[in-house]
Each structure stands twice: as C-alpha cells, then as structure tokens.
XYZ file of C-alpha atoms in Angstrom:
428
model
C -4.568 -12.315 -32.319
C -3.760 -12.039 -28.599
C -6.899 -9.545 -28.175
C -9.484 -11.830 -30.162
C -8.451 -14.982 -28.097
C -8.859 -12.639 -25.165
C -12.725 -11.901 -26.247
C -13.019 -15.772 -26.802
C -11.681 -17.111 -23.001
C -13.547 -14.145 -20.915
C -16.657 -16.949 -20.661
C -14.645 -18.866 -19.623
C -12.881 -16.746 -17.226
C -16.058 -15.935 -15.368
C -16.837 -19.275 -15.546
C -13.184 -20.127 -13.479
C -13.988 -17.270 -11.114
C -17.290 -18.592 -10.455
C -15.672 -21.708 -9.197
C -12.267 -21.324 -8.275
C -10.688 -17.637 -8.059
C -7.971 -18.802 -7.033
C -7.042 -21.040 -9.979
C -8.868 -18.099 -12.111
C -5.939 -16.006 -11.298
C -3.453 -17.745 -12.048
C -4.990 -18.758 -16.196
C -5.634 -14.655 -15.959
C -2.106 -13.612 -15.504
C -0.575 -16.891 -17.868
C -3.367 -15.803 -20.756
C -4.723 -12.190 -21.206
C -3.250 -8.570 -21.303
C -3.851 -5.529 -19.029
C -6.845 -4.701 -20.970
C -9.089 -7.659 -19.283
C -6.695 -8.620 -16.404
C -7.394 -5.139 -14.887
C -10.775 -5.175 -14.621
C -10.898 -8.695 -13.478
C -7.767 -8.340 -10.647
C -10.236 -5.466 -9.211
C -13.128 -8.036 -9.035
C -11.057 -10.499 -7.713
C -9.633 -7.642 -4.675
C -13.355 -6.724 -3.897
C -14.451 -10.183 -3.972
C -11.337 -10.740 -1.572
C -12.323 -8.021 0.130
C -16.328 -9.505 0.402
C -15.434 -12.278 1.800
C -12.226 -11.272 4.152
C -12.418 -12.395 7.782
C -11.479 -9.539 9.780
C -11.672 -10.609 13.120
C -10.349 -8.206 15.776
C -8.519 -5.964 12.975
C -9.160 -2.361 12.126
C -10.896 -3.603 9.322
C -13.758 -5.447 12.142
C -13.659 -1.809 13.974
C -15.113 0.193 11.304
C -17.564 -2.089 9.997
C -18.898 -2.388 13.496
C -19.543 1.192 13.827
C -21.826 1.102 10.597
C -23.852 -1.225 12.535
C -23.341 1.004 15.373
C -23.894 4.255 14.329
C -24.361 4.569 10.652
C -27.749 2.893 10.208
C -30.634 4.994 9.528
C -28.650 8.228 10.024
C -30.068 11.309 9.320
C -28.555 13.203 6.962
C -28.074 16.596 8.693
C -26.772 14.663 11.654
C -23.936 13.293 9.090
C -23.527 16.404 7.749
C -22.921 18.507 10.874
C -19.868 15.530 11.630
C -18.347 15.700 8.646
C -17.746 19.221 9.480
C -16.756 18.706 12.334
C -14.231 16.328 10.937
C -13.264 18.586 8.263
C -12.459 21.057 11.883
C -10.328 17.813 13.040
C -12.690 16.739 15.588
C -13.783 13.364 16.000
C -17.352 12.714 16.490
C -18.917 10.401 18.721
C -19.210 7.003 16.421
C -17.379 7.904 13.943
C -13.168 7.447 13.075
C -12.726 10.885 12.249
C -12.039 10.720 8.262
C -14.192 12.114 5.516
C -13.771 8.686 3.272
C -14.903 5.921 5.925
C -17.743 8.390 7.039
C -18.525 8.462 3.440
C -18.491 5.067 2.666
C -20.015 3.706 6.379
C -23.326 6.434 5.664
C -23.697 4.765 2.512
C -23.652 1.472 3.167
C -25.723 2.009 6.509
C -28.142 4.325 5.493
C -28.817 4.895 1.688
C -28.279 1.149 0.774
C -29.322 0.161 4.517
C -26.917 -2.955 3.535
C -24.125 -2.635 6.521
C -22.629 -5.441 4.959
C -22.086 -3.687 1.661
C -19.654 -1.609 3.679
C -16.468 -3.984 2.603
C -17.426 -4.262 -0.613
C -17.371 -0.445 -1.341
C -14.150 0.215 0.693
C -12.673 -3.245 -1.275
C -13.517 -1.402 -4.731
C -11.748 1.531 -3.768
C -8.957 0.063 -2.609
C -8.691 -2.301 -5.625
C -8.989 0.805 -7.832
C -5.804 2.486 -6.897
C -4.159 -0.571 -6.038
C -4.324 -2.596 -9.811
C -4.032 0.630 -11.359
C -1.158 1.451 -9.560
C 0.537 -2.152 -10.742
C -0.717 -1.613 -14.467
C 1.048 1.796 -14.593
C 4.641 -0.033 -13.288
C 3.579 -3.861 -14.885
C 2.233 -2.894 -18.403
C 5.572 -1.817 -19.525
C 7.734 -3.243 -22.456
C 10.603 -5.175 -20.544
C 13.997 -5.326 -21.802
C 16.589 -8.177 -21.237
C 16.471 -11.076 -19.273
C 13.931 -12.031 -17.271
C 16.066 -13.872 -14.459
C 15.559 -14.928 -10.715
C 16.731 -11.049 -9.708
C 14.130 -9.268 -12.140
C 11.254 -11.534 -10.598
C 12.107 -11.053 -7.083
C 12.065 -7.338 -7.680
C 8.686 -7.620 -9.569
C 7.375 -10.036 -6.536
C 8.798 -7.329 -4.019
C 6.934 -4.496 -5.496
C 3.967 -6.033 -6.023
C 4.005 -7.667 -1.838
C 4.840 -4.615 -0.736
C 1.407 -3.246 0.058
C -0.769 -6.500 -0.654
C -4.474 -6.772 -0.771
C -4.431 -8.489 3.177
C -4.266 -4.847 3.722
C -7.270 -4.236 3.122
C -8.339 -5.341 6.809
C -6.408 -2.142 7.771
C -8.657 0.114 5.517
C -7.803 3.712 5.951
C -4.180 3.946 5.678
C -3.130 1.821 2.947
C -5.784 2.668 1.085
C -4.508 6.610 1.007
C -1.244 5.047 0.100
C -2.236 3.706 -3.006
C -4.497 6.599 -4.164
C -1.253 8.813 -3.317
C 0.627 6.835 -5.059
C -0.939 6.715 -8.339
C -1.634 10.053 -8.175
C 1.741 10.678 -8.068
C 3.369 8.388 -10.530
C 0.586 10.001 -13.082
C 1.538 13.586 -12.543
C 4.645 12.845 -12.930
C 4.308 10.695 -16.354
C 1.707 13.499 -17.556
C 1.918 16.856 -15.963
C -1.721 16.838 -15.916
C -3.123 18.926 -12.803
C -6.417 16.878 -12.226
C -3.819 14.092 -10.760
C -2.659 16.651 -7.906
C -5.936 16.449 -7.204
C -5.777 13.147 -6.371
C -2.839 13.313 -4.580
C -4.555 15.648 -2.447
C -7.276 13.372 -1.715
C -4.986 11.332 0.074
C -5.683 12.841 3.717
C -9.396 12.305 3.049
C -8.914 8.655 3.683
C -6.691 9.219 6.836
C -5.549 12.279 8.818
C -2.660 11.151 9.109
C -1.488 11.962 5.409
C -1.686 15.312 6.145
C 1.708 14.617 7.418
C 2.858 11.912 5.575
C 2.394 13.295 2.059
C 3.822 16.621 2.284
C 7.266 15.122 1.441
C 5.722 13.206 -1.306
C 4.206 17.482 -2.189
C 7.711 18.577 -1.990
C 9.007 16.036 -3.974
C 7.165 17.528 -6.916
C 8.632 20.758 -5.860
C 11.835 19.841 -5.342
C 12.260 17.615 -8.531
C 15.204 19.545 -10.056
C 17.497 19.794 -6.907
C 20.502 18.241 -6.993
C 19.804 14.630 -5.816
C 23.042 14.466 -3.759
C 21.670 17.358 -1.193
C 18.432 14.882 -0.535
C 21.152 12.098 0.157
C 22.957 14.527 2.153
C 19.716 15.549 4.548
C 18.792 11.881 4.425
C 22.130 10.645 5.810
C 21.701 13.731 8.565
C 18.330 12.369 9.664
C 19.637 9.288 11.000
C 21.244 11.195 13.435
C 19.248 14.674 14.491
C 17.120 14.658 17.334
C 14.618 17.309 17.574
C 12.160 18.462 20.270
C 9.327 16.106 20.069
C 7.284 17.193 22.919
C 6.593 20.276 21.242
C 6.014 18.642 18.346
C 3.359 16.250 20.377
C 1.783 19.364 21.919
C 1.045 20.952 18.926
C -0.030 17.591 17.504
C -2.929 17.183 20.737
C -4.053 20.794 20.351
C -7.015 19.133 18.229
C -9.267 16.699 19.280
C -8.471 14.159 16.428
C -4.867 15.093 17.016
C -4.920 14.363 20.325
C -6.567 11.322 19.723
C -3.936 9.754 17.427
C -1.654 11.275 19.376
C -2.377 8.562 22.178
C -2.983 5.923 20.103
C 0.258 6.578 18.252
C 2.653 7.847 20.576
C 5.180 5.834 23.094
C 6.518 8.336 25.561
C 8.953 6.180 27.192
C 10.371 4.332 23.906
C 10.112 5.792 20.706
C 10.392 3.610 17.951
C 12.978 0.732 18.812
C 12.035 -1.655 16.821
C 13.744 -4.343 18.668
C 11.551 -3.429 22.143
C 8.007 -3.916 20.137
C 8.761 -6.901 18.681
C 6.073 -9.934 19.208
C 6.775 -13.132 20.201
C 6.178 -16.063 17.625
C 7.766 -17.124 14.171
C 10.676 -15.643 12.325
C 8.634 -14.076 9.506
C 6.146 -12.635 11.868
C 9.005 -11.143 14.345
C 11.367 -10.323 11.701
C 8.468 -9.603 8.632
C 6.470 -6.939 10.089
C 8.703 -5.387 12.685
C 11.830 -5.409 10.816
C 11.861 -6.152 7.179
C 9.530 -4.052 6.624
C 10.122 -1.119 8.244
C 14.188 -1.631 7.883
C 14.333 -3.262 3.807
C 13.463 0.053 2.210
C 16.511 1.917 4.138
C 18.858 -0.873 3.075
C 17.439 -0.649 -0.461
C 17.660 3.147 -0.679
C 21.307 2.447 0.746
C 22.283 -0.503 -1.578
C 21.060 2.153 -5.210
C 22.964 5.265 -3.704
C 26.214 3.739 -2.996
C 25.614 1.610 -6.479
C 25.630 4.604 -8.329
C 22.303 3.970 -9.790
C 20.578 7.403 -8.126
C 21.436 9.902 -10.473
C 20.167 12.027 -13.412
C 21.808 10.091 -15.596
C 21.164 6.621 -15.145
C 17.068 7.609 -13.989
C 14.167 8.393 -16.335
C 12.645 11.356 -14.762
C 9.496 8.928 -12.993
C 12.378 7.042 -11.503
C 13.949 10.129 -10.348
C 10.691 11.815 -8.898
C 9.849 8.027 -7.109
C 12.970 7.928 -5.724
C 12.918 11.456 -4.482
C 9.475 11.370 -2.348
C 11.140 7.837 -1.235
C 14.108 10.002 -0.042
C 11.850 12.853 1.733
C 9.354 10.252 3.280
C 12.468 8.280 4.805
C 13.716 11.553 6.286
C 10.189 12.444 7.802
C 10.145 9.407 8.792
C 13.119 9.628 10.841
C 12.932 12.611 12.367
C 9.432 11.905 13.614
C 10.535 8.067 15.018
C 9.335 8.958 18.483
C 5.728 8.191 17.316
C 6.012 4.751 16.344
C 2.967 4.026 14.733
C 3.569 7.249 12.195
C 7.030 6.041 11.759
C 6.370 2.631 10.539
C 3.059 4.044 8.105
C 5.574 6.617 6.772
C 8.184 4.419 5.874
C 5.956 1.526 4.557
C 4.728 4.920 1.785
C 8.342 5.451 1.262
C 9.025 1.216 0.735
C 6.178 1.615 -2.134
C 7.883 4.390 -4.294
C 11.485 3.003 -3.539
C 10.558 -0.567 -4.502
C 8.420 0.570 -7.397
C 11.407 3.162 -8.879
C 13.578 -0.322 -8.470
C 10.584 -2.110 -10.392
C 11.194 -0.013 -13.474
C 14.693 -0.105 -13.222
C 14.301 -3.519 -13.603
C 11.561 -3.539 -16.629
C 14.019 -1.544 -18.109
C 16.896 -3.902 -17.818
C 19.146 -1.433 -15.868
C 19.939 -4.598 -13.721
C 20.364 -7.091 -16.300
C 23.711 -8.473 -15.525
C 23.445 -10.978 -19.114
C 22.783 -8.630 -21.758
C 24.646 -5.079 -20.193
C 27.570 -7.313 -17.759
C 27.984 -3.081 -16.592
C 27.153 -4.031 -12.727
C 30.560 -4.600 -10.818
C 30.890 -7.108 -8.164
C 29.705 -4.582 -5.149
C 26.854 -3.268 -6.926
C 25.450 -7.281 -7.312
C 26.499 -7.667 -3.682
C 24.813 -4.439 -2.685
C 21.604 -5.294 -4.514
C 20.920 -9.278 -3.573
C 21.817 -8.070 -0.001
C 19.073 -5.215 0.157
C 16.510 -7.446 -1.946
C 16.998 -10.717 -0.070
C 16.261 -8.285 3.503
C 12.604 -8.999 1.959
C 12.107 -12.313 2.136
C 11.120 -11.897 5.893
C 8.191 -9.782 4.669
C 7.236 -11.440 1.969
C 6.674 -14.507 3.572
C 5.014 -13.348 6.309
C 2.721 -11.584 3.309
C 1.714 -15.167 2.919
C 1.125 -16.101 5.806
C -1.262 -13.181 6.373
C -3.227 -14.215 3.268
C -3.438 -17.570 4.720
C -5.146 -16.139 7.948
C -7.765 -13.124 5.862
C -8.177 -15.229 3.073
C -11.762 -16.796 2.915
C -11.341 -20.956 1.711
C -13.746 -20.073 -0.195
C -11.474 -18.000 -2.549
C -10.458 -21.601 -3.225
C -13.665 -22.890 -4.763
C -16.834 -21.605 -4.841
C -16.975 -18.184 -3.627
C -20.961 -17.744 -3.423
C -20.466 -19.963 -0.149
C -18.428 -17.189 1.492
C -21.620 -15.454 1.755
C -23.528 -17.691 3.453
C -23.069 -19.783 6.472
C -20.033 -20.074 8.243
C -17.009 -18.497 6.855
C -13.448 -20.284 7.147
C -9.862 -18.857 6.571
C -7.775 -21.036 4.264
C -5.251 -21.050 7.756
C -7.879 -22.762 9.543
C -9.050 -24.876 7.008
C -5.670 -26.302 6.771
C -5.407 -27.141 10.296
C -8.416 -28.907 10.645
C -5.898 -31.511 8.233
C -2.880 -30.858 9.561
C-alpha cells in the first residue's frame, strides 16, 4: 500500500520541488520510503549544490580555475597533467587531483558549460553522501524512538552535511570512502575496495588518511583492547615530525600541501586557532568538532559497549578505522589542517557505528533498562559535546543556502542570487 501511494504523490512531489524544496523535503521524509526518497534527496543535494553561493570558499577556487584554465583545453595538454598529477606534481592551473581535473575538463571543455562544473561535482557528492545515509537509515529500528535515539540519528546525519559541498575535494573522498567501506564490510565483495581506493583520486591527501581505514580491514580480528591500548598511547607520543615534513615536501604536490597545511611554530592547539565571533562558530568548528568524536570514542569504551560481544561485525569494523584514524590523527597533530580532516573521517565512522547501535536499540534505556547510571552519564555527556557543531551546521546552511531553496528554485539561476542569511537580514 505504502509503495502504490508512493507512485501516486511523486507528481506531486515534483510539483513541491518545483516550488518549494524546502517544504518538498520535509512531505518526502514524513511520506515515502528509501526507494523514491533516495533518488529525490540526491536531486535535492545537486540542486543545493546548483545554486550554492560559494563566495571566497574552496568551493569559488576551483570553479574559477575552469574559467581559468579549463576552457577549450586541448586534450593532450590535459592528458600530459594528469600524469603529471598521477607523478604528484601539480600543474600550473590545476589543484593537483585526478577527480576535480576530471570534472573541471568536462565542464570547461566537452560541455563548454563552466557553470555545469557544480552541478557535476554536487552529483557526486550527493551520490556517496545519500547512499551512505540509506545504508545506516534504511534499517528496521528496534525500541523506542526517544529524544537520545534522535539526537544520535541528527548527529550522524550533521556530521558531514551537504554545506560541505563548498569544500569539494575532501569531504567528498570522505563519503565515497566511507561507503565503500561500510559495503565491503556488509558484503565482502572486492569491487567495493575498489572504491575505497578511489578515495585519494578526489584528494591527495587520502593517501594518508585512509590507510588506517586499509588496515582496519586488515586488522578486523585483533583484539579490540590492543587498538584501545595504541589509541590511549597516541595521546601522548611525540615523534619526529620534521622528518616526517621533509619527506612529505620531497614532491611538488607534497610540498605544496605541506605549506598550506603545516604550522611550524604551533601545531595543532586548538585553543590558539580559534576565530573570534559566536559560541557555535568558536566552539562548533574548532572544538566540537574536532574534540566530540574523542569524547564519544571515550564515553563507548569505558561504557563497555566496544566489544565483540555487544558489536555486529559492521559496528566493530566502523569503530575500528574510527580507532586507527584517531590515532593517525594524533600522532600527525603538528599539521593542523591534516589533523582536523583526519579526525572529522574518524567522527563519520564513530558517529555512524553509534547510529546503528542506536537503530538497533542497544541504547534503549525503556525496553532493555541494562544501561547503568555512568554509562547514561557517559553517553548524554559525549552526545550533548555536539550541539556546538550542530548548530553551527545551521548556521552554515543559512549562509550557502540559496533563498531560493525556499521557493522557486528556477530563480536561483537567473539574476541575482541571495543566501537565506542575507535574506533574513534585510528583515531583521
């Protein structure tokens, strides 16, 4: 029954989008199953992503260059740098990674459309991204669906929102790691390592950053108490990171990041690169975020909840590249920038282990009454750390977001484009 009313109310669906997306998204998540919401939540991201005002974000960077040195490219000239890209240089015009040279050549020379460029790397993005919340989301829940279960959910979901899509290389490898991941480990089926693999192809950095996510697929029956043990240790070793830096410049792209990304005089003290302004966007970005999935990864170790046990094997594998990301994480904290990306990939597979924990009703104090006292204390405290983030989630919307994701969305198109911040301030 739910299916043919589905079939029925698409019409009218597009019919909402056409008008309002925003109230379109809201009757799509109250009214249909995965089966049309998917497809629509990716129109709605690359629609989003059409219409996003960028600004001076990395996201207004790249799709400059298309108009700078993508249009009418010859082909063996974009040819000869992606090889040289694929030998870690950096060509002159381009960012140095195979998927925005991709993407920038084909918006700027085979369409000859430059502004087409969003709306491929939007796709993309939305791709990985809503298939990545179907495979956690489209799950049978069990128990009560309280105000703990929902902030979870909301958590998971905020984590890595679509406002990043202004950033477009990074998060983007995130979330095609990510589901690459999560479905090797549900099916064992080899074409997803491929996929995981893909992930440096949409920034260098992740030639780093996902080996520990690699070794957690290698490491998947050690004893999960030796991780803890090496994660507890990195807190505290130092290593030599100006031979690490050296070997990290000995490439042109390398040495490129390396200057971008690396503080020689600070590290990554958090509380020295903090910006000035509100609480959420002090506290959000530079803290909660970077902080929240420690505390979490803290708050379901000394719970008792990490172990063989209590996990489902996806839980267990989530929870170890969590683990092995944190600890890379740490002990490379003298490059800030690489710090904070690394633990933001280990925030998505801690929160989303927690998200099926929480489908699964492992948390549901009503209908199991198993968690003790500290292990409610443990988990509010490490979920509520959050709320910084998520709000300033919100506020980030509020400044990417076209008004015309409000009603009618044809107008972002054309004419002068408005955020929904500065919309509202022209009232208030």
């Amino acid at each position: 029954m739910r299916q043919e009313n589905n079939r029925h109310n698409v019409p009218y669906l597009l019919t909402m989008v056409a008008i309002s997306p925003a109230i379109s998204l809201f009757y799509l998540i109250s009214n249909f199953d995965w089966k049309v919401k998917k497809p629509f939540f990716i129109f709605l991201t690359v629609l989003f992503g059409a219409t996003i005002l960028l600004s001076s974000s990395d996201g207004a960077v790249l799709k400059e260059l298309v108009y700078i040195h993508y249009i009418n490219l010859p082909f063996n000239q974009w040819l000869d740098e992606l090889i040289q890209i694929l030998q870690f240089k950096q060509p002159y015009g381009t960012k140095g990674d195979v998927f925005n040279h991709l993407v920038s050549y084909i918006s700027g020379t085979l369409l000859m459309l430059p502004e087409t460029y969003f709306y491929l790397v939007s796709f993309v993005y939305a791709y990985f991204f809503v298939n990545s919340l179907e495979k956690i989301l489209n799950r049978p829940t069990i128990g009560h669906k309280g105000i703990l279960f929902w902030l979870i959910i909301i958590i998971f979901v905020t984590y890595r929102f679509v406002d990043n899509l202004q950033s477009v290389r990074t998060w983007t490898g995130l979330w095609v790691l990510f589901y690459g991941t999560y479905c090797f480990y549900t099916t064992g089926k080899k074409k997803y390592l491929l996929i995981m693999l893909m992930a440096p192809l949409f920034h260098i950095a992740y030639f780093i950053m996902a080996l520990p996510v690699y070794l957690s697929i290698i490491l998947k029956k050690v004893d999960f108490r030796i991780l803890v043990i090496f994660y507890i240790m990195s807190f505290f070793i130092t290593i030599n990171h100006e031979a690490i830096v050296k070997q990290l410049g000995s490439t042109d792209i390398g040495a490129n990041k390396i200057d971008a990304y690396y503080d020689e005089d600070g590290g990554t003290d958090i509380s020295q690169r903090r910006v000035s302004g509100t609480f959420y966007a002090v506290y959000g970005r530079s803290w909660s975020q970077i902080q929240s999935p420690h505390i979490l990864i803290f708050a379901l170790i000394l719970s008792g909840f990490i172990t063989r046990k209590r996990l489902t094997a996806i839980e267990y594998g989530l929870f170890c590249s969590a683990l092995l990301l944190s600890i890379t994480a740490n002990l490379v904290s003298f490059i800030g920038a690489f710090y904070v990306r690394t633990m933001t990939n280990a925030g998505i597979y801690v929160t989303a282990a927690t998200a099926l924990l929480a489908m699964r009703g492992a948390f549901d104090i009503k209908s199991t009454g198993h968690l003790n006292l500290f292990q409610k204390t443990a988990l509010w405290i490490a979920l509520l750390t959050f709320i910084p983030y998520i709000i300033y989630v919100v506020a980030n919307m509020f400044q990417f977001t076209s008004a015309y994701m409000i009603v009618f969305p044809i107008g972002g198109f054309f004419g002068d484009n408005i955020s929904i911040g500065q919309l509202l301030k022209q009232f208030f």
